[in-house]
Short mmCIF file of C-alpha atoms in Angstrom, two decimals:
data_model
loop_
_atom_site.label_atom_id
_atom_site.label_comp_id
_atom_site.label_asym_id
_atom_site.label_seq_id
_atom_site.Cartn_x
_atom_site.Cartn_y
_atom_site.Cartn_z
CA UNK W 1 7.64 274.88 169.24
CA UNK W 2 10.35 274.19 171.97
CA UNK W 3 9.24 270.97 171.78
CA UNK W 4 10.69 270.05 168.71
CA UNK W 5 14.41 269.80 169.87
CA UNK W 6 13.44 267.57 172.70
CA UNK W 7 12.73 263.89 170.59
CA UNK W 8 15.02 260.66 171.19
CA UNK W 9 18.04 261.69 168.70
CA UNK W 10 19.03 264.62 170.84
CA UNK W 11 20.25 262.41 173.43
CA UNK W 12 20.36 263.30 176.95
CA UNK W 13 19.52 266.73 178.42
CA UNK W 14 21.68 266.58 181.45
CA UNK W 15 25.31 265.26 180.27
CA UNK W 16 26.44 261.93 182.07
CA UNK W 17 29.50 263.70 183.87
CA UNK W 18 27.07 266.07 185.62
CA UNK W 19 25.41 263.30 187.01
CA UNK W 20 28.52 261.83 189.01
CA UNK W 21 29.84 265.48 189.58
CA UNK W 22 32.45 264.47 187.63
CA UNK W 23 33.51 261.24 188.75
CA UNK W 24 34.00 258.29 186.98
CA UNK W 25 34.80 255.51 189.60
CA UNK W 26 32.69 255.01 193.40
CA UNK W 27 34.80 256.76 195.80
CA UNK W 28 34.66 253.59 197.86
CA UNK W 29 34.86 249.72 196.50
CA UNK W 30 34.56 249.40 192.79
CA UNK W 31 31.72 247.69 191.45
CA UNK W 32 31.14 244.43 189.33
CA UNK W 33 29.19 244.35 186.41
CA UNK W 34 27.48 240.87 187.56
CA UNK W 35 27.37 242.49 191.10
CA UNK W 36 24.09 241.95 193.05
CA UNK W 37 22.31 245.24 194.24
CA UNK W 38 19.23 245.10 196.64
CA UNK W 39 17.71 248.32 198.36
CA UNK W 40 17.66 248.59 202.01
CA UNK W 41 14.59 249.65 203.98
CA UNK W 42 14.43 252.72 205.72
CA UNK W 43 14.27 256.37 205.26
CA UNK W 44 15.46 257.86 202.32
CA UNK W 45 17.05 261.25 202.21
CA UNK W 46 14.62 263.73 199.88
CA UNK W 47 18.34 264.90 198.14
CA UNK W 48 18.56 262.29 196.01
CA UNK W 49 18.57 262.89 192.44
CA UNK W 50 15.42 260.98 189.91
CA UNK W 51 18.03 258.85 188.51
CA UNK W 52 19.29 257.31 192.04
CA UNK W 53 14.73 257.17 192.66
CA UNK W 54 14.75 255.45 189.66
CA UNK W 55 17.81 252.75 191.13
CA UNK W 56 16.35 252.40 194.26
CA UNK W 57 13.00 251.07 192.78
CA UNK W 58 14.36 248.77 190.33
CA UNK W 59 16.39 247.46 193.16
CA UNK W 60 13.16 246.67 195.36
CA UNK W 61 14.36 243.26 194.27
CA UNK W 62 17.68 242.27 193.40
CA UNK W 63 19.38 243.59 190.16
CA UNK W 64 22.20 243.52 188.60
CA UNK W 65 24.73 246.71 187.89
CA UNK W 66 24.35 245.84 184.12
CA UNK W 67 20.34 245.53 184.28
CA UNK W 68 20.22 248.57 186.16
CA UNK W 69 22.07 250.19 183.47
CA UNK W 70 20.07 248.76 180.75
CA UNK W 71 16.49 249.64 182.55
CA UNK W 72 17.24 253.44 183.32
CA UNK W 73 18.99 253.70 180.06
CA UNK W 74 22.27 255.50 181.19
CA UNK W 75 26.41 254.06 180.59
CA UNK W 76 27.48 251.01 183.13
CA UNK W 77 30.03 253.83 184.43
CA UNK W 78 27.54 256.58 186.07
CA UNK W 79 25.30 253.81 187.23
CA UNK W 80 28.67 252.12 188.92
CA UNK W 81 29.21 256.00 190.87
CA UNK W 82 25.33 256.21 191.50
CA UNK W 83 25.30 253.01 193.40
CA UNK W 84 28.04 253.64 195.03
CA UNK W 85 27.15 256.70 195.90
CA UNK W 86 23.75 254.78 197.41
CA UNK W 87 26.24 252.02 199.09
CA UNK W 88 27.82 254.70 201.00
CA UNK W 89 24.96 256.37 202.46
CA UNK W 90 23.75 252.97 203.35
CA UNK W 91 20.41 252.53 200.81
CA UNK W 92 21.46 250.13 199.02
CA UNK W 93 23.51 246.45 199.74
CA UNK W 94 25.91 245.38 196.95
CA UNK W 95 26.88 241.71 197.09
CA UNK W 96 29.82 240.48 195.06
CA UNK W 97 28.98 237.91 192.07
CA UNK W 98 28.87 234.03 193.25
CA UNK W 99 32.11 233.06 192.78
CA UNK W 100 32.77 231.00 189.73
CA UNK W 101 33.96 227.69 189.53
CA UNK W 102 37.47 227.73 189.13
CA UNK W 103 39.70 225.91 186.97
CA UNK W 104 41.11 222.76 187.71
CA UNK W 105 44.45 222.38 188.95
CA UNK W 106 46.92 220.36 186.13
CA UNK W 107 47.16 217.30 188.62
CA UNK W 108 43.23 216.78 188.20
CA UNK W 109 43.13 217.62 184.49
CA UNK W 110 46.33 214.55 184.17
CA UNK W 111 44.01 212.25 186.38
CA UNK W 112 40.88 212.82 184.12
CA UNK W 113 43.10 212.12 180.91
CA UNK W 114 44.30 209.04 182.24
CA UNK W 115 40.72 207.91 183.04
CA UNK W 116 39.75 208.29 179.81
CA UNK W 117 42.55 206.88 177.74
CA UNK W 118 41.94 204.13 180.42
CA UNK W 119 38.05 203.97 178.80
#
């Protein structure tokens, strides 16, 4: 009978807030979406909650913050305090995204315009 108010629709049973205790950014360095998280290994303390578990194996090999989020089913922002919170206590590495290539300076973009009206 109890069983009938536990299906998909009624969302989750423990709201996301009580996850983070509260919090809604990683006490330390905030994370990047793109951001590259790989578990360490090594001991892990037994006071971790199933929802960090649950990080720490799908970061046996390197993940992303937003394919974390989308694997364990929970919003980008608890998952961003939850590694964090794993960063801190040293479980987990986080490595920034590759950096981009960035955009051309205006004296390259003038050179490649004149090459080409040159063509």
């Amino acid at each position: 009978m109890q069983d009938q108010w536990l299906d998909e629709e009624a969302g989750p049973i423990v709201p996301a807030y009580a996850l983070t205790r509260g919090r809604v950014r990683p006490s330390s360095q905030e994370i990047d979406l793109v951001a590259i998280v790989t578990a360490i290994g090594g001991p892990t303390p037994v006071s971790l909650g199933p929802e960090q578990w649950m990080i720490l194996s799908l970061c046996a090999r390197p993940a992303s913050l937003a394919d974390i989020a989308a694997a364990i089913d929970l919003p980008l922002g608890v998952v961003r305090v939850l590694v964090g919170d794993l960063h801190e206590q040293g479980l987990v590495q986080v490595r920034p995204p590759a950096n981009v290539a960035r955009f051309p300076t205006p004296g390259i973009l003038t050179e490649v315009i004149s090459g080409l009206r040159a063509l």
